[in-house]
Tab-separated table of C-alpha atoms in Angstrom:
chain	number	residue	atom	x	y	z
V	30	ILE	CA	39.559	34.314	-17.779
V	31	VAL	CA	38.281	35.855	-14.559
V	32	ASP	CA	34.579	35.011	-14.779
V	33	ILE	CA	32.492	32.472	-16.686
V	34	GLN	CA	28.717	32.391	-17.071
V	35	ASN	CA	26.534	30.136	-19.153
V	36	HIS	CA	25.037	32.065	-22.066
V	37	PRO	CA	21.352	32.652	-21.175
V	38	LYS	CA	20.147	31.903	-24.715
V	39	ALA	CA	22.490	29.129	-25.924
V	40	ASP	CA	23.351	25.714	-24.484
V	41	LYS	CA	26.776	25.517	-26.157
V	42	LEU	CA	28.056	29.005	-25.325
V	43	TYR	CA	29.857	30.625	-22.402
V	44	LEU	CA	30.194	34.298	-21.560
V	45	PHE	CA	33.763	35.040	-20.452
V	46	LYS	CA	35.013	38.134	-18.674
V	47	VAL	CA	38.675	38.305	-19.617
V	48	ASP	CA	41.346	40.549	-18.131
V	49	PHE	CA	43.646	41.687	-20.925
V	50	GLY	CA	45.796	43.854	-18.677
V	51	LYS	CA	46.192	47.594	-18.244
V	52	THR	CA	46.259	48.576	-21.917
V	53	ILE	CA	43.191	46.683	-23.135
V	54	GLY	CA	41.254	46.141	-19.905
V	55	MET	CA	38.380	43.780	-19.172
V	56	LYS	CA	36.396	42.444	-22.144
V	57	GLN	CA	33.523	40.033	-22.759
V	58	ILE	CA	34.081	37.073	-25.083
V	59	VAL	CA	31.328	34.688	-26.175
V	60	ALA	CA	32.841	31.228	-26.577
V	61	GLY	CA	31.341	28.023	-27.975
V	62	LEU	CA	33.200	25.775	-25.565
V	63	ARG	CA	30.563	24.358	-23.189
V	64	GLU	CA	30.580	20.945	-24.911
V	65	PHE	CA	34.317	20.612	-24.368
V	66	PHE	CA	35.286	22.420	-21.154
V	67	SER	CA	33.843	22.929	-17.681
V	68	HIS	CA	34.033	26.213	-15.765
V	69	LYS	CA	36.792	24.638	-13.664
V	70	ASP	CA	38.854	23.849	-16.787
V	71	LEU	CA	38.756	27.465	-17.920
V	72	ILE	CA	38.626	29.806	-14.934
V	73	GLU	CA	41.877	31.710	-14.355
V	74	ASN	CA	43.292	30.112	-17.490
V	75	HIS	CA	45.929	32.079	-19.392
V	76	ALA	CA	44.487	31.368	-22.805
V	77	LEU	CA	45.048	33.028	-26.161
V	78	PHE	CA	42.412	35.328	-27.650
V	79	LEU	CA	42.011	37.189	-30.904
V	80	VAL	CA	41.157	40.702	-29.664
V	81	ASN	CA	41.342	42.679	-32.887
V	82	LEU	CA	38.346	40.802	-34.285
V	83	LYS	CA	35.393	42.971	-35.271
V	84	PRO	CA	32.854	42.895	-32.388
V	85	ALA	CA	29.799	40.715	-32.963
V	86	LYS	CA	26.473	40.019	-31.267
V	87	ILE	CA	26.086	36.307	-30.617
V	88	ARG	CA	22.605	35.342	-29.455
V	89	GLY	CA	22.100	38.848	-28.102
V	90	GLU	CA	25.443	39.142	-26.268
V	91	GLU	CA	28.353	41.228	-27.526
V	92	SER	CA	31.656	39.465	-28.078
V	93	VAL	CA	34.755	41.579	-28.640
V	94	GLY	CA	37.109	38.760	-29.546
V	95	MET	CA	37.531	35.038	-29.928
V	96	THR	CA	39.082	32.281	-27.825
V	97	LEU	CA	41.672	30.442	-29.903
V	98	THR	CA	41.646	26.658	-29.668
V	99	ALA	CA	43.227	23.778	-31.548
V	100	GLU	CA	40.741	21.325	-33.015
V	101	SER	CA	41.710	17.726	-33.774
V	102	PRO	CA	41.347	16.642	-37.418
V	103	ASP	CA	38.323	14.463	-36.524
V	104	GLU	CA	36.704	17.538	-34.883
V	105	GLN	CA	36.079	15.556	-31.680
V	106	PHE	CA	38.554	17.306	-29.387
V	107	LEU	CA	39.517	20.894	-28.617
V	108	SER	CA	42.531	22.175	-26.737
V	109	ILE	CA	43.026	25.699	-25.423
V	110	LEU	CA	46.119	27.530	-26.676
V	111	HIS	CA	48.223	28.162	-23.596
V	112	VAL	CA	50.185	31.294	-22.822
V	113	PRO	CA	52.937	31.039	-20.169
V	114	LYS	CA	51.652	32.352	-16.829
V	115	ASP	CA	54.655	34.676	-16.403
V	116	VAL	CA	53.728	36.667	-19.525
V	117	GLU	CA	51.998	39.972	-18.737
V	118	LEU	CA	48.269	40.021	-19.497
V	119	GLY	CA	47.522	41.643	-22.845
V	120	THR	CA	50.941	40.936	-24.370
V	121	GLN	CA	50.730	40.732	-28.150
V	122	VAL	CA	51.682	37.524	-29.933
V	123	HIS	CA	53.639	37.491	-33.170
V	124	PHE	CA	55.025	35.087	-35.720
V	125	THR	CA	58.795	34.800	-35.782
V	126	GLY	CA	60.082	37.104	-38.531
V	127	PHE	CA	56.681	38.634	-39.333
V	128	VAL	CA	55.463	42.160	-38.573
V	129	SER	CA	52.112	42.056	-36.739
V	130	HIS	CA	49.259	44.417	-37.457
V	131	ASN	CA	46.760	45.709	-34.920
V	132	GLU	CA	43.912	46.843	-37.148
V	133	GLU	CA	40.477	45.344	-36.672
V	134	ILE	CA	39.715	42.340	-38.867
V	135	ASP	CA	36.637	40.269	-39.593
V	136	PHE	CA	36.383	36.497	-39.217
V	137	LYS	CA	36.801	35.880	-42.972
V	138	THR	CA	40.151	37.687	-42.875
V	139	PHE	CA	41.271	35.561	-39.912
V	140	GLU	CA	40.405	32.409	-41.882
V	141	LYS	CA	42.731	33.454	-44.729
V	142	TYR	CA	45.704	32.694	-42.453
V	143	PRO	CA	45.258	29.050	-41.408
V	144	LEU	CA	47.105	28.193	-38.213
V	145	THR	CA	48.189	24.622	-37.525
V	146	ILE	CA	49.768	22.641	-34.721
V	147	LYS	CA	53.220	21.083	-35.089
V	148	LYS	CA	54.805	19.388	-32.065
V	149	SER	CA	52.370	21.175	-29.697
V	150	LYS	CA	53.305	24.611	-31.075
V	151	VAL	CA	51.308	26.989	-33.292
V	152	PHE	CA	52.437	27.805	-36.828
V	153	TRP	CA	51.318	29.809	-39.821
V	154	ASN	CA	53.158	28.265	-42.755
V	155	ASP	CA	56.649	27.797	-41.272
V	156	LEU	CA	56.457	30.764	-38.902
V	157	GLN	CA	56.029	29.919	-35.212
V	158	LEU	CA	53.692	31.885	-32.958
V	159	LYS	CA	55.501	33.447	-29.978
V	160	ILE	CA	54.573	35.661	-27.062
V	161	ASP	CA	57.272	37.632	-25.291
V	162	GLY	CA	59.829	35.284	-26.890
V	163	LYS	CA	58.076	32.190	-25.493
V	164	ASN	CA	56.102	29.441	-27.183
V	165	VAL	CA	52.330	29.406	-27.411
V	166	THR	CA	51.492	25.734	-26.873
V	167	THR	CA	48.680	23.235	-26.744
V	168	ILE	CA	48.290	19.693	-25.488
V	169	ASP	CA	46.425	16.557	-26.504
V	170	VAL	CA	45.933	17.370	-30.170
V	171	PRO	CA	47.986	15.794	-32.962
V	172	ASP	CA	50.171	17.544	-35.503
V	173	GLY	CA	48.074	19.007	-38.275
V	174	SER	CA	45.290	20.123	-35.940
V	175	LYS	CA	43.763	23.448	-36.959
V	176	VAL	CA	43.531	26.565	-34.800
V	177	LYS	CA	40.040	28.025	-34.750
């Protein structure tokens, strides 16, 4: 996340400029995180994004992806999914033993594959999410938290 602005038409939204590396480039993401995170918490963060999500206009601003967070079961706390800082920007994540697909999807398709937190790691069923052979992690949310 290289730049953060408050959304001009929504009190709960940020506009992120995110560097996804040489292959993907710089993209804008609209994120509903203002209630949970300050600019300082997010700037230069190596977070995880869904970038093959169908682009959408959110309150007049285009978003070409989604910030992935873990939400506590009581829906009172969010945690960013962390990518190790030594992983190259734009590196694709995958589930251990599962072939990833790059085609564009809509949000309803994303919801068909519920991701959960187990011991600070991200899972779909029993398959762990990895990036460049390393764990994608989160902090401060209990097991069973949902990724949204």
